PDB file of C-alpha atoms in Angstrom:
ATOM      1  CA  MET A 444     100.682  90.018 106.337  1.00  0.00           C
ATOM      2  CA  LEU A 445     100.350  93.277 105.074  1.00  0.00           C
ATOM      3  CA  THR A 446      98.004  95.589 106.633  1.00  0.00           C
ATOM      4  CA  PRO A 447      97.677  98.958 105.033  1.00  0.00           C
ATOM      5  CA  VAL A 448      95.658 101.871 107.336  1.00  0.00           C
ATOM      6  CA  VAL A 449      92.987 103.072 105.825  1.00  0.00           C
ATOM      7  CA  VAL A 450      91.451 106.137 105.275  1.00  0.00           C
ATOM      8  CA  ASP A 451      87.611 105.775 103.983  1.00  0.00           C
ATOM      9  CA  THR A 452      85.511 108.683 104.051  1.00  0.00           C
ATOM     10  CA  GLU A 453      82.332 106.762 103.015  1.00  0.00           C
ATOM     11  CA  GLN A 454      82.255 105.028 106.515  1.00  0.00           C
ATOM     12  CA  VAL A 455      80.930 108.894 107.849  1.00  0.00           C
ATOM     13  CA  ALA A 456      77.983 110.779 105.786  1.00  0.00           C
ATOM     14  CA  ALA A 457      78.282 112.589 103.545  1.00  0.00           C
ATOM     15  CA  ALA A 458      78.253 116.464 104.614  1.00  0.00           C
ATOM     16  CA  ASP A 459      81.609 114.603 107.110  1.00  0.00           C
ATOM     17  CA  ARG A 460      83.695 113.660 104.412  1.00  0.00           C
ATOM     18  CA  PHE A 461      85.597 116.652 103.313  1.00  0.00           C
ATOM     19  CA  GLY A 462      86.476 117.346 106.611  1.00  0.00           C
ATOM     20  CA  MET A 463      87.166 113.720 107.975  1.00  0.00           C
ATOM     21  CA  TRP A 464      90.091 113.904 104.074  1.00  0.00           C
ATOM     22  CA  LEU A 465      91.469 117.360 105.332  1.00  0.00           C
ATOM     23  CA  GLU A 466      91.753 115.986 109.557  1.00  0.00           C
ATOM     24  CA  MET A 467      93.330 112.738 107.761  1.00  0.00           C
ATOM     25  CA  VAL A 468      95.683 115.414 105.640  1.00  0.00           C
ATOM     26  CA  ALA A 469      96.454 117.463 108.990  1.00  0.00           C
ATOM     27  CA  ARG A 470      97.700 114.392 110.428  1.00  0.00           C
ATOM     28  CA  THR A 471     100.810 113.520 107.421  1.00  0.00           C
ATOM     29  CA  ALA A 472     104.066 114.640 107.982  1.00  0.00           C
ATOM     30  CA  ALA A 473     103.361 117.090 104.923  1.00  0.00           C
ATOM     31  CA  PRO A 474     100.213 118.848 105.575  1.00  0.00           C
ATOM     32  CA  LEU A 475      98.477 120.969 102.556  1.00  0.00           C
ATOM     33  CA  ARG A 476      95.645 123.488 101.762  1.00  0.00           C
ATOM     34  CA  ILE A 477      92.772 121.421  99.744  1.00  0.00           C
ATOM     35  CA  HIS A 478      90.250 123.054  97.212  1.00  0.00           C
ATOM     36  CA  THR A 479      87.368 121.407  95.615  1.00  0.00           C
ATOM     37  CA  ALA A 480      84.713 121.189  94.144  1.00  0.00           C
ATOM     38  CA  HIS A 481      82.904 118.525  95.866  1.00  0.00           C
ATOM     39  CA  ALA A 482      82.982 119.527  99.118  1.00  0.00           C
ATOM     40  CA  HIS A 483      79.843 118.606  99.710  1.00  0.00           C
ATOM     41  CA  ASP A 484      80.541 114.706  99.404  1.00  0.00           C
ATOM     42  CA  PHE A 485      84.015 114.383  99.276  1.00  0.00           C
ATOM     43  CA  THR A 486      84.264 110.392  98.299  1.00  0.00           C
ATOM     44  CA  ALA A 487      87.840 109.685  98.755  1.00  0.00           C
ATOM     45  CA  ARG A 488      90.115 106.787 100.023  1.00  0.00           C
ATOM     46  CA  ALA A 489      93.677 106.467 100.992  1.00  0.00           C
ATOM     47  CA  GLU A 490      95.739 103.607 102.057  1.00  0.00           C
ATOM     48  CA  PHE A 491      98.703 103.657 103.946  1.00  0.00           C
ATOM     49  CA  ILE A 492     101.814 100.838 103.713  1.00  0.00           C
ATOM     50  CA  ASP A 493     104.655 100.736 105.410  1.00  0.00           C
ATOM     51  CA  PHE A 494     107.616  98.953 104.023  1.00  0.00           C
ATOM     52  CA  GLY A 495     110.728 100.024 106.112  1.00  0.00           C
ATOM     53  CA  PRO A 496     112.823 102.765 104.082  1.00  0.00           C
ATOM     54  CA  ILE A 497     109.678 104.179 102.051  1.00  0.00           C
ATOM     55  CA  GLN A 498     105.989 104.174 102.842  1.00  0.00           C
ATOM     56  CA  VAL A 499     103.509 103.802  99.732  1.00  0.00           C
ATOM     57  CA  VAL A 500     100.236 105.374  99.860  1.00  0.00           C
ATOM     58  CA  ARG A 501      97.333 104.686  97.362  1.00  0.00           C
ATOM     59  CA  TYR A 502      94.960 107.654  96.604  1.00  0.00           C
ATOM     60  CA  GLN A 503      91.225 107.760  95.434  1.00  0.00           C
ATOM     61  CA  TYR A 504      89.402 111.016  94.839  1.00  0.00           C
ATOM     62  CA  PRO A 505      87.233 113.576  93.042  1.00  0.00           C
ATOM     63  CA  SER A 506      89.190 116.183  91.604  1.00  0.00           C
ATOM     64  CA  LEU A 507      90.887 118.661  93.861  1.00  0.00           C
ATOM     65  CA  ASP A 508      93.641 121.306  94.233  1.00  0.00           C
ATOM     66  CA  CYS A 509      96.715 121.076  96.760  1.00  0.00           C
ATOM     67  CA  VAL A 510      98.616 124.080  97.613  1.00  0.00           C
ATOM     68  CA  ARG A 511     101.973 123.829 100.120  1.00  0.00           C
ATOM     69  CA  THR A 512     102.694 127.017 101.259  1.00  0.00           C
ATOM     70  CA  PRO A 513     105.741 128.201 103.054  1.00  0.00           C
ATOM     71  CA  LYS A 514     103.896 128.881 106.361  1.00  0.00           C
ATOM     72  CA  LEU A 515     102.999 125.156 106.021  1.00  0.00           C
ATOM     73  CA  VAL A 516     106.825 124.390 105.122  1.00  0.00           C
ATOM     74  CA  ARG A 517     107.460 126.079 108.152  1.00  0.00           C
ATOM     75  CA  GLN A 518     104.904 124.919 110.832  1.00  0.00           C
ATOM     76  CA  SER A 519     106.408 121.048 109.422  1.00  0.00           C
ATOM     77  CA  ASP A 520     108.936 120.087 107.475  1.00  0.00           C
ATOM     78  CA  PRO A 521     108.624 116.222 106.983  1.00  0.00           C
ATOM     79  CA  GLU A 522     111.877 115.807 105.153  1.00  0.00           C
ATOM     80  CA  VAL A 523     110.868 114.005 102.592  1.00  0.00           C
ATOM     81  CA  TYR A 524     110.328 113.521  98.527  1.00  0.00           C
ATOM     82  CA  LEU A 525     107.362 112.637  97.064  1.00  0.00           C
ATOM     83  CA  LEU A 526     107.531 110.106  93.654  1.00  0.00           C
ATOM     84  CA  ALA A 527     104.193 109.840  92.809  1.00  0.00           C
ATOM     85  CA  LEU A 528     102.353 107.651  89.819  1.00  0.00           C
ATOM     86  CA  ASN A 529      99.060 109.153  88.505  1.00  0.00           C
ATOM     87  CA  THR A 530      96.680 105.514  87.681  1.00  0.00           C
ATOM     88  CA  ALA A 531      93.385 107.666  86.689  1.00  0.00           C
ATOM     89  CA  GLY A 532      92.117 110.883  85.655  1.00  0.00           C
ATOM     90  CA  SER A 533      95.271 113.635  85.118  1.00  0.00           C
ATOM     91  CA  THR A 534      97.899 115.329  87.066  1.00  0.00           C
ATOM     92  CA  SER A 535      99.711 119.060  87.316  1.00  0.00           C
ATOM     93  CA  ALA A 536     102.588 119.815  89.740  1.00  0.00           C
ATOM     94  CA  THR A 537     104.435 123.200  90.197  1.00  0.00           C
ATOM     95  CA  GLN A 538     107.387 123.272  91.974  1.00  0.00           C
ATOM     96  CA  ASP A 539     110.251 126.029  91.876  1.00  0.00           C
ATOM     97  CA  ASP A 540     109.190 127.234  88.770  1.00  0.00           C
ATOM     98  CA  ARG A 541     108.446 124.022  87.339  1.00  0.00           C
ATOM     99  CA  CYS A 542     105.826 122.515  86.171  1.00  0.00           C
ATOM    100  CA  SER A 543     104.421 119.514  84.919  1.00  0.00           C
ATOM    101  CA  THR A 544     101.284 118.018  83.436  1.00  0.00           C
ATOM    102  CA  GLY A 545     100.679 113.988  83.713  1.00  0.00           C
ATOM    103  CA  ARG A 546      98.700 111.573  82.620  1.00  0.00           C
ATOM    104  CA  PRO A 547      97.381 107.823  83.457  1.00  0.00           C
ATOM    105  CA  GLY A 548     101.731 106.247  83.563  1.00  0.00           C
ATOM    106  CA  ASP A 549     103.428 109.270  84.086  1.00  0.00           C
ATOM    107  CA  PHE A 550     105.059 109.844  87.818  1.00  0.00           C
ATOM    108  CA  THR A 551     105.843 113.426  89.429  1.00  0.00           C
ATOM    109  CA  PHE A 552     108.826 114.544  91.431  1.00  0.00           C
ATOM    110  CA  TYR A 553     108.344 116.815  93.846  1.00  0.00           C
ATOM    111  CA  ASP A 554     110.371 117.852  97.389  1.00  0.00           C
ATOM    112  CA  GLY A 555     107.951 117.690 100.486  1.00  0.00           C
ATOM    113  CA  SER A 556     110.316 120.231 102.445  1.00  0.00           C
ATOM    114  CA  ARG A 557     108.907 122.664  99.869  1.00  0.00           C
ATOM    115  CA  PRO A 558     106.682 124.792  99.177  1.00  0.00           C
ATOM    116  CA  HIS A 559     105.080 123.400  95.710  1.00  0.00           C
ATOM    117  CA  GLU A 560     101.217 123.051  94.165  1.00  0.00           C
ATOM    118  CA  VAL A 561      99.085 119.686  92.900  1.00  0.00           C
ATOM    119  CA  HIS A 562      96.489 119.606  91.168  1.00  0.00           C
ATOM    120  CA  HIS A 563      94.400 116.219  90.312  1.00  0.00           C
ATOM    121  CA  HIS A 564      91.213 116.064  88.036  1.00  0.00           C
ATOM    122  CA  GLY A 565      89.232 112.886  87.253  1.00  0.00           C
ATOM    123  CA  ASP A 566      87.770 112.709  83.805  1.00  0.00           C
ATOM    124  CA  ASP A 567      86.128 115.711  82.690  1.00  0.00           C
ATOM    125  CA  ALA A 568      82.506 115.324  83.255  1.00  0.00           C
ATOM    126  CA  GLY A 569      83.764 114.317  87.201  1.00  0.00           C
ATOM    127  CA  ARG A 570      82.041 110.909  86.765  1.00  0.00           C
ATOM    128  CA  GLU A 571      85.647 108.973  87.206  1.00  0.00           C
ATOM    129  CA  PRO A 572      87.932 109.898  90.136  1.00  0.00           C
ATOM    130  CA  ALA A 573      91.508 110.761  90.189  1.00  0.00           C
ATOM    131  CA  SER A 574      93.741 108.012  91.632  1.00  0.00           C
ATOM    132  CA  SER A 575      97.399 107.922  92.465  1.00  0.00           C
ATOM    133  CA  ILE A 576     100.355 105.810  94.486  1.00  0.00           C
ATOM    134  CA  ALA A 577     102.279 107.700  95.929  1.00  0.00           C
ATOM    135  CA  ALA A 578     106.182 106.767  97.639  1.00  0.00           C
ATOM    136  CA  LEU A 579     106.981 108.697 100.116  1.00  0.00           C
ATOM    137  CA  ILE A 580     110.918 108.655 100.654  1.00  0.00           C
ATOM    138  CA  PRO A 581     112.942 110.536 103.568  1.00  0.00           C
ATOM    139  CA  HIS A 582     115.789 112.912 101.850  1.00  0.00           C
ATOM    140  CA  THR A 583     118.086 110.421 103.706  1.00  0.00           C
ATOM    141  CA  ALA A 584     116.911 107.124 102.896  1.00  0.00           C
ATOM    142  CA  LEU A 585     117.884 109.014  99.238  1.00  0.00           C
ATOM    143  CA  PRO A 586     121.657 108.387  98.247  1.00  0.00           C
ATOM    144  CA  LEU A 587     121.201 111.890  96.171  1.00  0.00           C
ATOM    145  CA  PRO A 588     122.862 115.037  96.771  1.00  0.00           C
ATOM    146  CA  PRO A 589     119.994 117.185  96.952  1.00  0.00           C
ATOM    147  CA  GLN A 590     120.637 120.064  95.163  1.00  0.00           C
ATOM    148  CA  ARG A 591     121.318 117.998  92.574  1.00  0.00           C
ATOM    149  CA  LEU A 592     117.561 116.387  92.579  1.00  0.00           C
ATOM    150  CA  ALA A 593     116.365 120.323  92.034  1.00  0.00           C
ATOM    151  CA  PRO A 594     116.544 120.162  88.477  1.00  0.00           C
ATOM    152  CA  LEU A 595     113.121 117.468  88.566  1.00  0.00           C
ATOM    153  CA  PHE A 596     111.377 119.501  91.445  1.00  0.00           C
ATOM    154  CA  GLY A 597     108.100 119.472  89.474  1.00  0.00           C
ATOM    155  CA  GLY A 598     108.647 117.218  86.936  1.00  0.00           C
ATOM    156  CA  GLY A 599     107.566 114.712  85.410  1.00  0.00           C
ATOM    157  CA  MET A 600     108.907 111.076  84.339  1.00  0.00           C
ATOM    158  CA  SER A 601     107.722 108.525  82.268  1.00  0.00           C
ATOM    159  CA  GLY A 602     106.185 105.225  84.092  1.00  0.00           C
ATOM    160  CA  THR A 603     105.535 103.026  80.775  1.00  0.00           C
ATOM    161  CA  THR A 604     109.324 102.128  79.709  1.00  0.00           C
ATOM    162  CA  GLY A 605     112.375 101.090  81.007  1.00  0.00           C
ATOM    163  CA  VAL A 606     113.101 101.682  84.837  1.00  0.00           C
ATOM    164  CA  GLY A 607     109.997 103.492  85.191  1.00  0.00           C
ATOM    165  CA  ALA A 608     107.580 101.081  84.148  1.00  0.00           C
ATOM    166  CA  LEU A 609     109.744  98.373  86.349  1.00  0.00           C
ATOM    167  CA  LEU A 610     108.901 101.101  89.249  1.00  0.00           C
ATOM    168  CA  ALA A 611     105.164 101.361  88.250  1.00  0.00           C
ATOM    169  CA  GLN A 612     105.008  97.833  87.886  1.00  0.00           C
ATOM    170  CA  PHE A 613     105.961  97.655  91.414  1.00  0.00           C
ATOM    171  CA  LEU A 614     103.962 100.015  93.281  1.00  0.00           C
ATOM    172  CA  THR A 615     100.647  98.668  91.989  1.00  0.00           C
ATOM    173  CA  GLN A 616     101.526  95.171  92.510  1.00  0.00           C
ATOM    174  CA  VAL A 617     102.145  95.760  96.351  1.00  0.00           C
ATOM    175  CA  ALA A 618     100.026  99.280  96.860  1.00  0.00           C
ATOM    176  CA  THR A 619      96.923  97.070  95.140  1.00  0.00           C
ATOM    177  CA  HIS A 620      97.911  93.484  96.978  1.00  0.00           C
ATOM    178  CA  PRO A 621      99.682  94.071  99.842  1.00  0.00           C
ATOM    179  CA  GLU A 622      97.422  90.899 101.594  1.00  0.00           C
ATOM    180  CA  GLN A 623     100.031  88.669  99.269  1.00  0.00           C
ATOM    181  CA  TYR A 624     103.000  89.833 101.351  1.00  0.00           C
ATOM    182  CA  HIS A 625     104.230  88.936 104.572  1.00  0.00           C
ATOM    183  CA  ALA A 626     105.090  91.852 106.742  1.00  0.00           C
ATOM    184  CA  ALA A 627     108.961  90.581 107.390  1.00  0.00           C
ATOM    185  CA  ASP A 628     109.084  91.090 103.678  1.00  0.00           C
ATOM    186  CA  ALA A 629     108.273  94.961 104.549  1.00  0.00           C
ATOM    187  CA  ALA A 630     112.061  96.437 104.342  1.00  0.00           C
ATOM    188  CA  ARG A 631     113.124  94.037 101.702  1.00  0.00           C
ATOM    189  CA  LEU A 632     110.605  94.909  99.540  1.00  0.00           C
ATOM    190  CA  GLY A 633     111.539  98.603 100.338  1.00  0.00           C
ATOM    191  CA  THR A 634     114.412  98.785  99.676  1.00  0.00           C
ATOM    192  CA  ILE A 635     113.999  97.238  96.710  1.00  0.00           C
ATOM    193  CA  GLY A 636     110.878 100.181  95.295  1.00  0.00           C
ATOM    194  CA  LEU A 637     114.137 102.837  97.149  1.00  0.00           C
ATOM    195  CA  ASP A 638     116.747 101.292  94.297  1.00  0.00           C
ATOM    196  CA  LEU A 639     114.279 100.998  91.558  1.00  0.00           C
ATOM    197  CA  ALA A 640     113.291 105.131  92.667  1.00  0.00           C
ATOM    198  CA  THR A 641     116.655 106.455  92.442  1.00  0.00           C
ATOM    199  CA  THR A 642     118.352 104.611  89.746  1.00  0.00           C
ATOM    200  CA  LEU A 643     114.881 106.261  88.124  1.00  0.00           C
ATOM    201  CA  LEU A 644     115.741 109.163  88.825  1.00  0.00           C
ATOM    202  CA  GLY A 645     119.105 109.486  88.035  1.00  0.00           C
ATOM    203  CA  ARG A 646     119.244 108.876  84.773  1.00  0.00           C
ATOM    204  CA  HIS A 647     116.706 111.446  84.881  1.00  0.00           C
ATOM    205  CA  LEU A 648     119.737 113.553  86.034  1.00  0.00           C
ATOM    206  CA  VAL A 649     122.120 111.967  83.256  1.00  0.00           C
ATOM    207  CA  SER A 650     123.809 111.454  86.943  1.00  0.00           C
ATOM    208  CA  GLU A 651     123.782 107.603  87.030  1.00  0.00           C
ATOM    209  CA  HIS A 652     127.841 107.450  87.716  1.00  0.00           C
ATOM    210  CA  GLU A 653     126.539 109.273  91.477  1.00  0.00           C
ATOM    211  CA  ILE A 654     124.434 106.405  92.824  1.00  0.00           C
ATOM    212  CA  PRO A 655     126.154 103.970  94.946  1.00  0.00           C
ATOM    213  CA  SER A 656     127.915 101.176  93.189  1.00  0.00           C
ATOM    214  CA  GLU A 657     125.368  98.716  95.050  1.00  0.00           C
ATOM    215  CA  VAL A 658     122.284 100.332  94.929  1.00  0.00           C
ATOM    216  CA  ARG A 659     122.755 100.248  90.993  1.00  0.00           C
ATOM    217  CA  ARG A 660     123.596  96.326  90.974  1.00  0.00           C
ATOM    218  CA  ARG A 661     120.424  95.501  93.236  1.00  0.00           C
ATOM    219  CA  ALA A 662     117.979  97.733  90.763  1.00  0.00           C
ATOM    220  CA  LEU A 663     119.738  95.654  87.668  1.00  0.00           C
ATOM    221  CA  VAL A 664     119.030  92.197  89.268  1.00  0.00           C
ATOM    222  CA  THR A 665     115.638  93.225  89.380  1.00  0.00           C
ATOM    223  CA  GLN A 666     115.182  94.288  86.460  1.00  0.00           C
ATOM    224  CA  VAL A 667     117.145  91.043  85.261  1.00  0.00           C
ATOM    225  CA  ARG A 668     114.255  89.398  87.439  1.00  0.00           C
ATOM    226  CA  ALA A 669     111.778  90.697  85.918  1.00  0.00           C
ATOM    227  CA  TYR A 670     113.076  90.356  82.237  1.00  0.00           C
ATOM    228  CA  VAL A 671     113.570  86.110  83.304  1.00  0.00           C
ATOM    229  CA  GLN A 672     109.492  86.103  84.636  1.00  0.00           C
ATOM    230  CA  ARG A 673     107.883  88.039  82.009  1.00  0.00           C
ATOM    231  CA  HIS A 674     110.085  85.464  78.739  1.00  0.00           C
ATOM    232  CA  LEU A 675     110.070  81.571  81.095  1.00  0.00           C
ATOM    233  CA  ASP A 676     107.889  80.293  78.202  1.00  0.00           C
ATOM    234  CA  ASP A 677     110.933  81.837  74.954  1.00  0.00           C
ATOM    235  CA  ALA A 678     112.166  78.872  74.263  1.00  0.00           C
ATOM    236  CA  THR A 679     115.451  80.980  73.619  1.00  0.00           C
ATOM    237  CA  LEU A 680     115.607  82.238  77.459  1.00  0.00           C
ATOM    238  CA  ASN A 681     119.377  81.919  78.533  1.00  0.00           C
ATOM    239  CA  PRO A 682     122.079  83.367  80.293  1.00  0.00           C
ATOM    240  CA  GLN A 683     123.636  85.166  77.109  1.00  0.00           C
ATOM    241  CA  THR A 684     120.364  86.459  75.979  1.00  0.00           C
ATOM    242  CA  ILE A 685     119.548  87.806  78.674  1.00  0.00           C
ATOM    243  CA  ALA A 686     122.472  89.459  78.966  1.00  0.00           C
ATOM    244  CA  ASP A 687     122.299  91.314  75.007  1.00  0.00           C
ATOM    245  CA  ALA A 688     118.782  92.064  76.352  1.00  0.00           C
ATOM    246  CA  HIS A 689     120.400  93.920  79.412  1.00  0.00           C
ATOM    247  CA  HIS A 690     123.472  95.385  77.209  1.00  0.00           C
ATOM    248  CA  ILE A 691     126.034  93.529  79.942  1.00  0.00           C
ATOM    249  CA  SER A 692     128.804  91.568  79.282  1.00  0.00           C
ATOM    250  CA  LEU A 693     127.942  87.338  80.011  1.00  0.00           C
ATOM    251  CA  ARG A 694     130.179  87.914  83.010  1.00  0.00           C
ATOM    252  CA  SER A 695     128.498  90.364  84.460  1.00  0.00           C
ATOM    253  CA  LEU A 696     125.894  88.715  84.430  1.00  0.00           C
ATOM    254  CA  HIS A 697     127.302  86.351  86.361  1.00  0.00           C
ATOM    255  CA  ARG A 698     129.055  88.050  88.254  1.00  0.00           C
ATOM    256  CA  LEU A 699     125.721  90.344  89.527  1.00  0.00           C
ATOM    257  CA  PHE A 700     124.080  86.957  90.566  1.00  0.00           C
ATOM    258  CA  GLU A 701     127.130  86.306  93.040  1.00  0.00           C
ATOM    259  CA  ALA A 702     125.970  87.732  95.868  1.00  0.00           C
ATOM    260  CA  GLU A 703     122.407  86.467  94.888  1.00  0.00           C
ATOM    261  CA  GLU A 704     123.282  83.262  96.039  1.00  0.00           C
ATOM    262  CA  THR A 705     122.450  81.212  93.218  1.00  0.00           C
ATOM    263  CA  THR A 706     123.454  81.335  89.434  1.00  0.00           C
ATOM    264  CA  VAL A 707     121.073  82.775  86.699  1.00  0.00           C
ATOM    265  CA  ALA A 708     121.026  79.456  84.920  1.00  0.00           C
ATOM    266  CA  SER A 709     119.717  78.350  88.574  1.00  0.00           C
ATOM    267  CA  TYR A 710     117.019  81.265  89.032  1.00  0.00           C
ATOM    268  CA  ILE A 711     115.812  80.451  85.598  1.00  0.00           C
ATOM    269  CA  ARG A 712     115.423  76.424  86.190  1.00  0.00           C
ATOM    270  CA  GLY A 713     113.954  76.940  89.364  1.00  0.00           C
ATOM    271  CA  LEU A 714     111.286  79.272  88.231  1.00  0.00           C
ATOM    272  CA  ARG A 715     110.257  77.351  85.194  1.00  0.00           C
ATOM    273  CA  LEU A 716     110.300  74.189  87.666  1.00  0.00           C
ATOM    274  CA  GLU A 717     108.180  76.121  90.080  1.00  0.00           C
ATOM    275  CA  ARG A 718     105.670  77.233  86.669  1.00  0.00           C
ATOM    276  CA  CYS A 719     105.853  73.259  85.571  1.00  0.00           C
ATOM    277  CA  ARG A 720     104.715  72.584  89.166  1.00  0.00           C
ATOM    278  CA  HIS A 721     101.992  75.038  89.244  1.00  0.00           C
ATOM    279  CA  ASP A 722     100.554  73.526  85.772  1.00  0.00           C
ATOM    280  CA  LEU A 723     100.061  69.968  86.675  1.00  0.00           C
ATOM    281  CA  ALA A 724      98.255  70.728  89.782  1.00  0.00           C
ATOM    282  CA  ASP A 725      95.734  72.716  87.827  1.00  0.00           C
ATOM    283  CA  ALA A 726      92.034  70.681  87.639  1.00  0.00           C
ATOM    284  CA  VAL A 727      91.845  73.516  84.197  1.00  0.00           C
ATOM    285  CA  LEU A 728      94.742  71.315  82.742  1.00  0.00           C
ATOM    286  CA  ARG A 729      94.269  67.989  83.839  1.00  0.00           C
ATOM    287  CA  ALA A 730      93.684  66.230  80.550  1.00  0.00           C
ATOM    288  CA  GLN A 731      97.874  67.998  78.941  1.00  0.00           C
ATOM    289  CA  PRO A 732     100.066  65.267  79.042  1.00  0.00           C
ATOM    290  CA  ILE A 733     102.771  66.172  81.761  1.00  0.00           C
ATOM    291  CA  GLN A 734     105.373  66.458  78.019  1.00  0.00           C
ATOM    292  CA  THR A 735     103.622  68.737  77.260  1.00  0.00           C
ATOM    293  CA  ILE A 736     103.620  71.715  80.385  1.00  0.00           C
ATOM    294  CA  ALA A 737     107.359  70.303  80.389  1.00  0.00           C
ATOM    295  CA  ALA A 738     108.314  71.614  76.928  1.00  0.00           C
ATOM    296  CA  ARG A 739     105.863  74.701  77.222  1.00  0.00           C
ATOM    297  CA  TRP A 740     108.082  75.864  80.320  1.00  0.00           C
ATOM    298  CA  GLY A 741     111.285  74.328  78.885  1.00  0.00           C
ATOM    299  CA  PHE A 742     112.156  71.495  79.732  1.00  0.00           C
ATOM    300  CA  PRO A 743     111.595  69.292  76.350  1.00  0.00           C
ATOM    301  CA  ASP A 744     113.515  66.007  77.499  1.00  0.00           C
ATOM    302  CA  LYS A 745     111.053  63.960  79.418  1.00  0.00           C
ATOM    303  CA  ALA A 746     113.625  62.038  81.314  1.00  0.00           C
ATOM    304  CA  HIS A 747     115.589  65.141  82.143  1.00  0.00           C
ATOM    305  CA  PHE A 748     112.455  67.023  83.438  1.00  0.00           C
ATOM    306  CA  SER A 749     111.582  64.304  85.245  1.00  0.00           C
ATOM    307  CA  ARG A 750     114.849  63.946  87.308  1.00  0.00           C
ATOM    308  CA  MET A 751     115.102  67.966  87.415  1.00  0.00           C
ATOM    309  CA  PHE A 752     111.333  68.247  89.319  1.00  0.00           C
ATOM    310  CA  ARG A 753     112.086  64.993  91.436  1.00  0.00           C
ATOM    311  CA  ALA A 754     115.008  66.488  92.765  1.00  0.00           C
ATOM    312  CA  ALA A 755     112.869  69.381  93.436  1.00  0.00           C
ATOM    313  CA  TYR A 756     110.699  68.584  95.035  1.00  0.00           C
ATOM    314  CA  GLY A 757     111.166  64.848  95.764  1.00  0.00           C
ATOM    315  CA  MET A 758     108.779  63.441  94.139  1.00  0.00           C
ATOM    316  CA  THR A 759     108.114  62.159  90.496  1.00  0.00           C
ATOM    317  CA  PRO A 760     105.312  65.079  88.237  1.00  0.00           C
ATOM    318  CA  GLN A 761     103.394  61.972  87.893  1.00  0.00           C
ATOM    319  CA  SER A 762     103.214  61.403  91.227  1.00  0.00           C
ATOM    320  CA  TRP A 763     102.709  65.366  92.177  1.00  0.00           C
ATOM    321  CA  ARG A 764      99.879  65.360  90.205  1.00  0.00           C
ATOM    322  CA  GLN A 765      98.114  62.612  91.061  1.00  0.00           C
ATOM    323  CA  ALA A 766      98.641  63.727  94.760  1.00  0.00           C
ATOM    324  CA  SER A 767      96.835  67.334  93.558  1.00  0.00           C
ATOM    325  CA  ARG A 768      94.406  65.940  92.402  1.00  0.00           C
ATOM    326  CA  ASP A 769      93.374  63.445  95.297  1.00  0.00           C
TER     327      ASP A 769
END
């Protein structure tokens, strides 16, 4: 199980909380100078999770202003990029004379090796804290030239559409529920996050051709898998509709999955069988006929479904339901 390293200021007295937060920030790779109107009782929390090539940090804090000065950069240069998803409150960032303002669902991108300012604010009345999820990406891990990324520093990107939405969903899931993953999954999950971040940044640079082909392939596979999972209950879901939705040919889709050790059709069938298996074991759905559950997940033919289920799980759907009930 993945276990985050947690810094929670509520573990100490109110008068010591801001000092605890400053000590935590001073120990990070990119120290900041922080000002806040809530220094008297700074209730904040940070959860650090290592995912191999990247680190994901989930923050919650009162309104604050952060400045990374040239002096601090000279004292400690982490050589990391920060891609931060705003999840509550508002964020404004400035770097290299570029400014952006973000609301929940927006990304902010900046370089920890350059001076910058970031301002986080909760609601206007100060009753609700600000929060964000940040991906810390080493310069060496991102396969895009630093000089090409410069136009994006201090800028914002949407996390509600396209690849941005997929990356936002990914970061939110792994940061909110790290306990659902094994430590052995960390590196692979980090690679997925890095591929999605690379693709997002490349598209905003209008230079996707600079992204290595393998990174583009893995990012597209992730998009396709997410699309399939969202449309599993759609009776029209098939390789052709998936290819059309992603503006690629059917041949390209099949070629995309050659390195995944499965076919598109097998991937769909496996997910649908797993949904059936889950529903058949659900006590709430016990009164529903097996065929109703099967048809809902794309198996209208009773005999065909029974054969597929037995091949996958070594028992009939009826036997599995009975075993789950017992």
